Structure formats: structure tokens, C-alpha cells
Amino acid sequence: MGLAAAAGVSVPRRLAARRSHLTPYPPALLTGPEGAPFTSARITPHENYIFLYPYVSTPCFLLALDGPIKPGEVPVPAEQGSYRWAGGVGPGQAVVAYTAICPHQWIHPEREFSMIRYYPPGQGSILVGGRDRLITCCAHGSAFDPARGGRIEQVPADLPLAAIDLEWDPSTDRLTATGVRGIDIFTPFFTAFANNQRRPIEAKTPVMPLATYSKAVIRC
């Protein structure tokens, strides 16, 4: 199912209502396209990277921001509560990861194009008044702050971006995805995109620039 079809899908919000601070998934080492570990030193600051986790059809953002990124509470307006986010990892505590699935209507990067992306410093989205350093979805204007646990910065989304827990090995600089922190988004995602495979990632997952994963990256 494509993005246009998904825009008309209405998923009951109760499907996303399971409260969970952290859902563990089988660990997956982040690698480069050649199979070698994708260390934090390989990340260009403020560039959009994509990897698949915890399923083969669920893309995630990998970002290096201006650290250190400290842990904090992430508000969940739809649930009138919050959950604790783990903060950044890496030598400068600047590396973060999130599901690249907008929790409004589950828009996500696809192979043909992506309507969601992180806007680096000096390249803000007009949909949020020119603000930069936000992950913004061009489909309906939802925006999220990756330096504050993926919290909502602009509606219509009423759930924050789910965060990917990363483990960083200081002796090797390797990064491993180990779980998803926040409210479950995968049940409604696979309801909306029934043709997508719910097959778990096994052991490794390659990292690539968003511009490599999607043929066209939409700006708004």
C-alpha cells in the first residue's frame, strides 16, 4: 500500500494505547552496506540516515545531533501521561534513533519517496514556521524534536515518535539496536500497511543515507 492510500486509513487510536516504557526486541548490530559495523564515528552530524528495525519493513532514523542529549520525560497527549527516554549515546552522547513512522497516519520513508525527514540547522520546514532541527512529516505537518525524545512539536500527531534504544560499545564504537521505547506503533502500522512484512530483523541491519533509501526526499 502506498502513502496516498494510507492517508485515507483511519486506525482506532486504542490500537496504540498500550503503555510501555521499553519493548525489548532481538538486538541488531548496525552495519554499513559492506557489512562492517557502522560506528558512531561514521555518522555525519545532522545527516538523515535510515536503518530497518525491529522489522524488515519498519524504517528508523539514525541521527547525530549537538550533544550531549540528556534523558528526559516524553509527554504523550493521547494518553495523558509520559514515559522516560534514555537520551543520546556515543562518545559525545549525541547519537539518537527513532522509528521513521509518523504516528498520525503512519507515513514513513518508502523506496520511491519519503515525506518525512529531519531538517538540519539552517534548513527549516515552512510547515513549522521555518524551524529547523525537527523531524517533520510533509503529509500533514506533524513535527517532532529528536533532541527531546521525539516529543511532539506540532500537531496533528498526538503521539511522539517512538525511540529506538541503542547500545554503544566504547571499546569498538559499535552501535546495536535493542528495543523500542514509547507507545506501541507497530500494531496500527501493520493494520494500515497490511502488505508490509512483519518479519523481524535478524542480527544485523545496514545503515544508509535517507537519499539512498528513498529515490526522492520531499521537502516542505
PDB file of C-alpha atoms in Angstrom:
ATOM      1  CA  MET A   1       0.000   0.000   0.000  1.00  0.00           C
ATOM      2  CA  GLY A   2       1.362   3.443  -0.867  1.00  0.00           C
ATOM      3  CA  LEU A   3       1.370   6.721   1.038  1.00  0.00           C
ATOM      4  CA  ALA A   4      -1.647   8.130  -0.746  1.00  0.00           C
ATOM      5  CA  ALA A   5      -3.741   5.128   0.239  1.00  0.00           C
ATOM      6  CA  ALA A   6      -2.550   5.295   3.826  1.00  0.00           C
ATOM      7  CA  ALA A   7      -3.648   8.919   4.120  1.00  0.00           C
ATOM      8  CA  GLY A   8      -7.250   7.755   3.964  1.00  0.00           C
ATOM      9  CA  VAL A   9      -6.868   4.977   6.531  1.00  0.00           C
ATOM     10  CA  SER A  10      -8.408   5.607   9.920  1.00  0.00           C
ATOM     11  CA  VAL A  11      -6.961   3.387  12.644  1.00  0.00           C
ATOM     12  CA  PRO A  12      -8.644   3.320  16.076  1.00  0.00           C
ATOM     13  CA  ARG A  13      -6.349   5.075  18.498  1.00  0.00           C
ATOM     14  CA  ARG A  14      -6.942   2.322  21.075  1.00  0.00           C
ATOM     15  CA  LEU A  15      -4.630   0.120  18.998  1.00  0.00           C
ATOM     16  CA  ALA A  16      -1.750   2.349  20.034  1.00  0.00           C
ATOM     17  CA  ALA A  17      -2.762   2.655  23.652  1.00  0.00           C
ATOM     18  CA  ARG A  18      -0.539   0.009  25.256  1.00  0.00           C
ATOM     19  CA  ARG A  19       1.631   1.768  27.787  1.00  0.00           C
ATOM     20  CA  SER A  20       5.251   0.674  27.657  1.00  0.00           C
ATOM     21  CA  HIS A  21       8.477   2.414  28.519  1.00  0.00           C
ATOM     22  CA  LEU A  22      10.618  -0.112  26.695  1.00  0.00           C
ATOM     23  CA  THR A  23       9.740  -3.056  24.486  1.00  0.00           C
ATOM     24  CA  PRO A  24      12.844  -5.234  24.010  1.00  0.00           C
ATOM     25  CA  TYR A  25      13.434  -6.766  20.595  1.00  0.00           C
ATOM     26  CA  PRO A  26      16.242  -9.059  19.429  1.00  0.00           C
ATOM     27  CA  PRO A  27      19.440  -6.975  19.188  1.00  0.00           C
ATOM     28  CA  ALA A  28      20.648  -5.941  15.743  1.00  0.00           C
ATOM     29  CA  LEU A  29      24.140  -4.616  15.040  1.00  0.00           C
ATOM     30  CA  LEU A  30      24.138  -1.528  12.825  1.00  0.00           C
ATOM     31  CA  THR A  31      26.366  -2.061   9.799  1.00  0.00           C
ATOM     32  CA  GLY A  32      27.446  -0.261   6.668  1.00  0.00           C
ATOM     33  CA  PRO A  33      26.312  -1.517   3.242  1.00  0.00           C
ATOM     34  CA  GLU A  34      29.532  -3.539   3.028  1.00  0.00           C
ATOM     35  CA  GLY A  35      28.673  -5.378   6.245  1.00  0.00           C
ATOM     36  CA  ALA A  36      31.262  -3.772   8.532  1.00  0.00           C
ATOM     37  CA  PRO A  37      29.977  -2.224  11.782  1.00  0.00           C
ATOM     38  CA  PHE A  38      28.557   1.260  11.332  1.00  0.00           C
ATOM     39  CA  THR A  39      30.326   3.062  14.168  1.00  0.00           C
ATOM     40  CA  SER A  40      29.323   6.414  15.603  1.00  0.00           C
ATOM     41  CA  ALA A  41      32.448   7.914  14.007  1.00  0.00           C
ATOM     42  CA  ARG A  42      30.933   7.227  10.564  1.00  0.00           C
ATOM     43  CA  ILE A  43      27.874   9.388  11.212  1.00  0.00           C
ATOM     44  CA  THR A  44      27.916  12.845   9.606  1.00  0.00           C
ATOM     45  CA  PRO A  45      26.300  15.250  12.085  1.00  0.00           C
ATOM     46  CA  HIS A  46      22.716  16.271  11.203  1.00  0.00           C
ATOM     47  CA  GLU A  47      22.500  13.966   8.175  1.00  0.00           C
ATOM     48  CA  ASN A  48      19.458  11.714   7.751  1.00  0.00           C
ATOM     49  CA  TYR A  49      20.327   8.011   7.968  1.00  0.00           C
ATOM     50  CA  ILE A  50      17.929   5.078   7.715  1.00  0.00           C
ATOM     51  CA  PHE A  51      18.084   1.543   9.069  1.00  0.00           C
ATOM     52  CA  LEU A  52      15.366  -1.109   9.415  1.00  0.00           C
ATOM     53  CA  TYR A  53      14.314  -2.244  12.895  1.00  0.00           C
ATOM     54  CA  PRO A  54      12.740  -4.174  14.541  1.00  0.00           C
ATOM     55  CA  TYR A  55      11.071  -5.467  11.357  1.00  0.00           C
ATOM     56  CA  VAL A  56      12.253  -5.621   7.754  1.00  0.00           C
ATOM     57  CA  SER A  57       9.592  -3.079   6.730  1.00  0.00           C
ATOM     58  CA  THR A  58       9.873  -0.536   9.569  1.00  0.00           C
ATOM     59  CA  PRO A  59      12.454   2.176   8.797  1.00  0.00           C
ATOM     60  CA  CYS A  60      14.185   4.167  11.538  1.00  0.00           C
ATOM     61  CA  PHE A  61      16.144   7.400  11.627  1.00  0.00           C
ATOM     62  CA  LEU A  62      19.723   7.470  12.914  1.00  0.00           C
ATOM     63  CA  LEU A  63      20.975  10.969  13.724  1.00  0.00           C
ATOM     64  CA  ALA A  64      23.992  12.627  15.294  1.00  0.00           C
ATOM     65  CA  LEU A  65      22.904  15.898  16.899  1.00  0.00           C
ATOM     66  CA  ASP A  66      24.676  18.502  19.001  1.00  0.00           C
ATOM     67  CA  GLY A  67      25.314  16.617  22.228  1.00  0.00           C
ATOM     68  CA  PRO A  68      25.152  15.757  24.938  1.00  0.00           C
ATOM     69  CA  ILE A  69      21.497  14.757  24.578  1.00  0.00           C
ATOM     70  CA  LYS A  70      20.196  14.155  28.081  1.00  0.00           C
ATOM     71  CA  PRO A  71      17.456  11.724  29.182  1.00  0.00           C
ATOM     72  CA  GLY A  72      14.037  13.133  29.966  1.00  0.00           C
ATOM     73  CA  GLU A  73      10.292  12.689  30.147  1.00  0.00           C
ATOM     74  CA  VAL A  74       8.366  12.488  26.866  1.00  0.00           C
ATOM     75  CA  PRO A  75       4.734  13.682  27.070  1.00  0.00           C
ATOM     76  CA  VAL A  76       2.046  11.533  25.426  1.00  0.00           C
ATOM     77  CA  PRO A  77      -1.016  13.800  24.929  1.00  0.00           C
ATOM     78  CA  ALA A  78      -3.178  10.958  23.588  1.00  0.00           C
ATOM     79  CA  GLU A  79      -2.606   9.006  26.827  1.00  0.00           C
ATOM     80  CA  GLN A  80      -2.444  11.983  29.226  1.00  0.00           C
ATOM     81  CA  GLY A  81       0.847  10.680  30.548  1.00  0.00           C
ATOM     82  CA  SER A  82       4.531  10.400  29.747  1.00  0.00           C
ATOM     83  CA  TYR A  83       7.432   7.966  29.636  1.00  0.00           C
ATOM     84  CA  ARG A  84      11.135   8.174  30.352  1.00  0.00           C
ATOM     85  CA  TRP A  85      13.529   8.440  27.403  1.00  0.00           C
ATOM     86  CA  ALA A  86      17.137   7.204  27.648  1.00  0.00           C
ATOM     87  CA  GLY A  87      18.912  10.106  25.868  1.00  0.00           C
ATOM     88  CA  GLY A  88      21.818  10.062  23.430  1.00  0.00           C
ATOM     89  CA  VAL A  89      24.663   7.560  23.131  1.00  0.00           C
ATOM     90  CA  GLY A  90      28.164   7.606  21.689  1.00  0.00           C
ATOM     91  CA  PRO A  91      31.309   9.432  22.804  1.00  0.00           C
ATOM     92  CA  GLY A  92      29.515  12.780  22.939  1.00  0.00           C
ATOM     93  CA  GLN A  93      26.068  11.368  23.850  1.00  0.00           C
ATOM     94  CA  ALA A  94      24.819  12.879  20.581  1.00  0.00           C
ATOM     95  CA  VAL A  95      23.570   9.817  18.669  1.00  0.00           C
ATOM     96  CA  VAL A  96      19.822   9.112  18.713  1.00  0.00           C
ATOM     97  CA  ALA A  97      17.442   6.882  16.771  1.00  0.00           C
ATOM     98  CA  TYR A  98      13.694   6.889  16.180  1.00  0.00           C
ATOM     99  CA  THR A  99      11.158   4.997  14.165  1.00  0.00           C
ATOM    100  CA  ALA A 100      10.676   6.924  10.914  1.00  0.00           C
ATOM    101  CA  ILE A 101       6.918   6.300  11.097  1.00  0.00           C
ATOM    102  CA  CYS A 102       4.774   9.374  11.735  1.00  0.00           C
ATOM    103  CA  PRO A 103       2.250   8.326  14.403  1.00  0.00           C
ATOM    104  CA  HIS A 104      -0.500  10.473  12.888  1.00  0.00           C
ATOM    105  CA  GLN A 105      -1.298   8.308   9.834  1.00  0.00           C
ATOM    106  CA  TRP A 106       1.819   6.114   9.734  1.00  0.00           C
ATOM    107  CA  ILE A 107       3.548   7.923   6.846  1.00  0.00           C
ATOM    108  CA  HIS A 108       7.113   6.606   6.506  1.00  0.00           C
ATOM    109  CA  PRO A 109      10.043   6.540   4.043  1.00  0.00           C
ATOM    110  CA  GLU A 110       9.340   4.264   1.119  1.00  0.00           C
ATOM    111  CA  ARG A 111      11.609   3.257  -1.736  1.00  0.00           C
ATOM    112  CA  GLU A 112      10.051   5.699  -4.218  1.00  0.00           C
ATOM    113  CA  PHE A 113       9.892   8.724  -1.936  1.00  0.00           C
ATOM    114  CA  SER A 114       9.877   9.940   1.654  1.00  0.00           C
ATOM    115  CA  MET A 115       7.565  12.600   3.044  1.00  0.00           C
ATOM    116  CA  ILE A 116       9.205  12.575   6.477  1.00  0.00           C
ATOM    117  CA  ARG A 117      12.734  13.695   7.303  1.00  0.00           C
ATOM    118  CA  TYR A 118      14.940  15.537   9.784  1.00  0.00           C
ATOM    119  CA  TYR A 119      15.633  19.172   8.901  1.00  0.00           C
ATOM    120  CA  PRO A 120      19.227  20.136   9.825  1.00  0.00           C
ATOM    121  CA  PRO A 121      20.349  23.528  11.138  1.00  0.00           C
ATOM    122  CA  GLY A 122      19.606  26.320   8.666  1.00  0.00           C
ATOM    123  CA  GLN A 123      17.204  24.202   6.599  1.00  0.00           C
ATOM    124  CA  GLY A 124      13.880  24.528   8.388  1.00  0.00           C
ATOM    125  CA  SER A 125      10.495  23.387   7.116  1.00  0.00           C
ATOM    126  CA  ILE A 126       7.949  26.027   6.116  1.00  0.00           C
ATOM    127  CA  LEU A 127       5.241  23.844   7.664  1.00  0.00           C
ATOM    128  CA  VAL A 128       6.624  24.642  11.125  1.00  0.00           C
ATOM    129  CA  GLY A 129       7.369  28.313  10.504  1.00  0.00           C
ATOM    130  CA  GLY A 130      10.879  27.673   9.216  1.00  0.00           C
ATOM    131  CA  ARG A 131      12.044  25.865  12.353  1.00  0.00           C
ATOM    132  CA  ASP A 132      14.964  23.515  11.869  1.00  0.00           C
ATOM    133  CA  ARG A 133      16.362  20.580  13.899  1.00  0.00           C
ATOM    134  CA  LEU A 134      12.961  18.868  13.836  1.00  0.00           C
ATOM    135  CA  ILE A 135      11.697  15.675  12.215  1.00  0.00           C
ATOM    136  CA  THR A 136       8.782  16.916  10.117  1.00  0.00           C
ATOM    137  CA  CYS A 137       6.178  14.990   8.129  1.00  0.00           C
ATOM    138  CA  CYS A 138       5.165  16.790   4.938  1.00  0.00           C
ATOM    139  CA  ALA A 139       1.909  14.839   4.643  1.00  0.00           C
ATOM    140  CA  HIS A 140       0.079  16.732   7.394  1.00  0.00           C
ATOM    141  CA  GLY A 141       2.686  18.888   9.152  1.00  0.00           C
ATOM    142  CA  SER A 142       3.354  16.889  12.311  1.00  0.00           C
ATOM    143  CA  ALA A 143       6.765  17.693  13.800  1.00  0.00           C
ATOM    144  CA  PHE A 144       8.911  16.076  16.494  1.00  0.00           C
ATOM    145  CA  ASP A 145      12.041  17.072  18.420  1.00  0.00           C
ATOM    146  CA  PRO A 146      14.768  14.388  18.201  1.00  0.00           C
ATOM    147  CA  ALA A 147      16.807  16.113  20.914  1.00  0.00           C
ATOM    148  CA  ARG A 148      13.932  15.721  23.392  1.00  0.00           C
ATOM    149  CA  GLY A 149      12.902  12.117  22.966  1.00  0.00           C
ATOM    150  CA  GLY A 150      10.818  12.623  19.817  1.00  0.00           C
ATOM    151  CA  ARG A 151       8.265  14.746  21.668  1.00  0.00           C
ATOM    152  CA  ILE A 152       5.548  16.459  19.634  1.00  0.00           C
ATOM    153  CA  GLU A 153       6.370  19.983  18.484  1.00  0.00           C
ATOM    154  CA  GLN A 154       3.424  20.384  16.123  1.00  0.00           C
ATOM    155  CA  VAL A 155       0.105  18.535  15.715  1.00  0.00           C
ATOM    156  CA  PRO A 156      -1.932  16.794  14.277  1.00  0.00           C
ATOM    157  CA  ALA A 157       0.120  13.917  15.739  1.00  0.00           C
ATOM    158  CA  ASP A 158      -0.917  13.129  19.314  1.00  0.00           C
ATOM    159  CA  LEU A 159       1.787  10.526  19.938  1.00  0.00           C
ATOM    160  CA  PRO A 160       5.544  11.217  19.995  1.00  0.00           C
ATOM    161  CA  LEU A 161       7.912   9.365  17.701  1.00  0.00           C
ATOM    162  CA  ALA A 162       8.846   6.038  19.232  1.00  0.00           C
ATOM    163  CA  ALA A 163      12.549   5.953  20.092  1.00  0.00           C
ATOM    164  CA  ILE A 164      14.957   3.132  19.293  1.00  0.00           C
ATOM    165  CA  ASP A 165      17.150   2.132  22.214  1.00  0.00           C
ATOM    166  CA  LEU A 166      20.794   1.945  21.145  1.00  0.00           C
ATOM    167  CA  GLU A 167      23.676   0.298  22.963  1.00  0.00           C
ATOM    168  CA  TRP A 168      27.090   1.836  22.321  1.00  0.00           C
ATOM    169  CA  ASP A 169      30.283  -0.136  22.915  1.00  0.00           C
ATOM    170  CA  PRO A 170      33.001   2.396  23.850  1.00  0.00           C
ATOM    171  CA  SER A 171      35.771  -0.115  23.102  1.00  0.00           C
ATOM    172  CA  THR A 172      34.705  -0.621  19.469  1.00  0.00           C
ATOM    173  CA  ASP A 173      32.387   2.369  18.824  1.00  0.00           C
ATOM    174  CA  ARG A 174      29.759  -0.079  17.574  1.00  0.00           C
ATOM    175  CA  LEU A 175      26.042   0.624  17.802  1.00  0.00           C
ATOM    176  CA  THR A 176      23.372  -2.019  18.417  1.00  0.00           C
ATOM    177  CA  ALA A 177      19.602  -1.544  18.354  1.00  0.00           C
ATOM    178  CA  THR A 178      17.998  -3.345  21.297  1.00  0.00           C
ATOM    179  CA  GLY A 179      14.387  -2.204  21.632  1.00  0.00           C
ATOM    180  CA  VAL A 180      11.712   0.430  21.125  1.00  0.00           C
ATOM    181  CA  ARG A 181      10.816   2.975  23.781  1.00  0.00           C
ATOM    182  CA  GLY A 182       7.381   4.550  23.934  1.00  0.00           C
ATOM    183  CA  ILE A 183       3.841   3.658  22.880  1.00  0.00           C
ATOM    184  CA  ASP A 184       3.332   0.706  20.538  1.00  0.00           C
ATOM    185  CA  ILE A 185       3.005   1.919  16.940  1.00  0.00           C
ATOM    186  CA  PHE A 186       3.578  -1.333  15.101  1.00  0.00           C
ATOM    187  CA  THR A 187       0.090  -2.810  15.558  1.00  0.00           C
ATOM    188  CA  PRO A 188      -1.625   0.162  13.876  1.00  0.00           C
ATOM    189  CA  PHE A 189       1.184   0.465  11.324  1.00  0.00           C
ATOM    190  CA  PHE A 190       0.742  -3.097  10.113  1.00  0.00           C
ATOM    191  CA  THR A 191      -3.031  -2.626  10.158  1.00  0.00           C
ATOM    192  CA  ALA A 192      -2.695   0.386   7.861  1.00  0.00           C
ATOM    193  CA  PHE A 193       0.011  -1.211   5.693  1.00  0.00           C
ATOM    194  CA  ALA A 194      -1.194  -4.789   5.595  1.00  0.00           C
ATOM    195  CA  ASN A 195       1.097  -5.709   2.691  1.00  0.00           C
ATOM    196  CA  ASN A 196       4.256  -4.877   4.638  1.00  0.00           C
ATOM    197  CA  GLN A 197       6.173  -7.813   6.073  1.00  0.00           C
ATOM    198  CA  ARG A 198       6.157  -8.222   9.841  1.00  0.00           C
ATOM    199  CA  ARG A 199       9.338 -10.290   9.731  1.00  0.00           C
ATOM    200  CA  PRO A 200      11.879  -9.462  12.449  1.00  0.00           C
ATOM    201  CA  ILE A 201      15.337  -8.165  11.624  1.00  0.00           C
ATOM    202  CA  GLU A 202      17.942 -10.792  12.426  1.00  0.00           C
ATOM    203  CA  ALA A 203      21.323  -9.945  13.991  1.00  0.00           C
ATOM    204  CA  LYS A 204      22.361  -7.096  11.649  1.00  0.00           C
ATOM    205  CA  THR A 205      20.762  -4.162   9.879  1.00  0.00           C
ATOM    206  CA  PRO A 206      22.509  -1.901   7.324  1.00  0.00           C
ATOM    207  CA  VAL A 207      22.569   1.884   7.683  1.00  0.00           C
ATOM    208  CA  MET A 208      22.302   4.157   4.645  1.00  0.00           C
ATOM    209  CA  PRO A 209      21.576   7.816   3.902  1.00  0.00           C
ATOM    210  CA  LEU A 210      17.875   8.579   3.515  1.00  0.00           C
ATOM    211  CA  ALA A 211      18.625   9.798  -0.024  1.00  0.00           C
ATOM    212  CA  THR A 212      19.908   6.316  -0.833  1.00  0.00           C
ATOM    213  CA  TYR A 213      16.957   4.511   0.740  1.00  0.00           C
ATOM    214  CA  SER A 214      14.324   6.707  -0.973  1.00  0.00           C
ATOM    215  CA  LYS A 215      14.633   7.857  -4.594  1.00  0.00           C
ATOM    216  CA  ALA A 216      13.104  11.239  -3.741  1.00  0.00           C
ATOM    217  CA  VAL A 217      13.114  13.018  -0.389  1.00  0.00           C
ATOM    218  CA  ILE A 218      10.291  15.560  -0.237  1.00  0.00           C
ATOM    219  CA  ARG A 219      10.971  18.988   1.293  1.00  0.00           C
ATOM    220  CA  CYS A 220       8.229  21.190   2.686  1.00  0.00           C
TER     221      CYS A 220
END
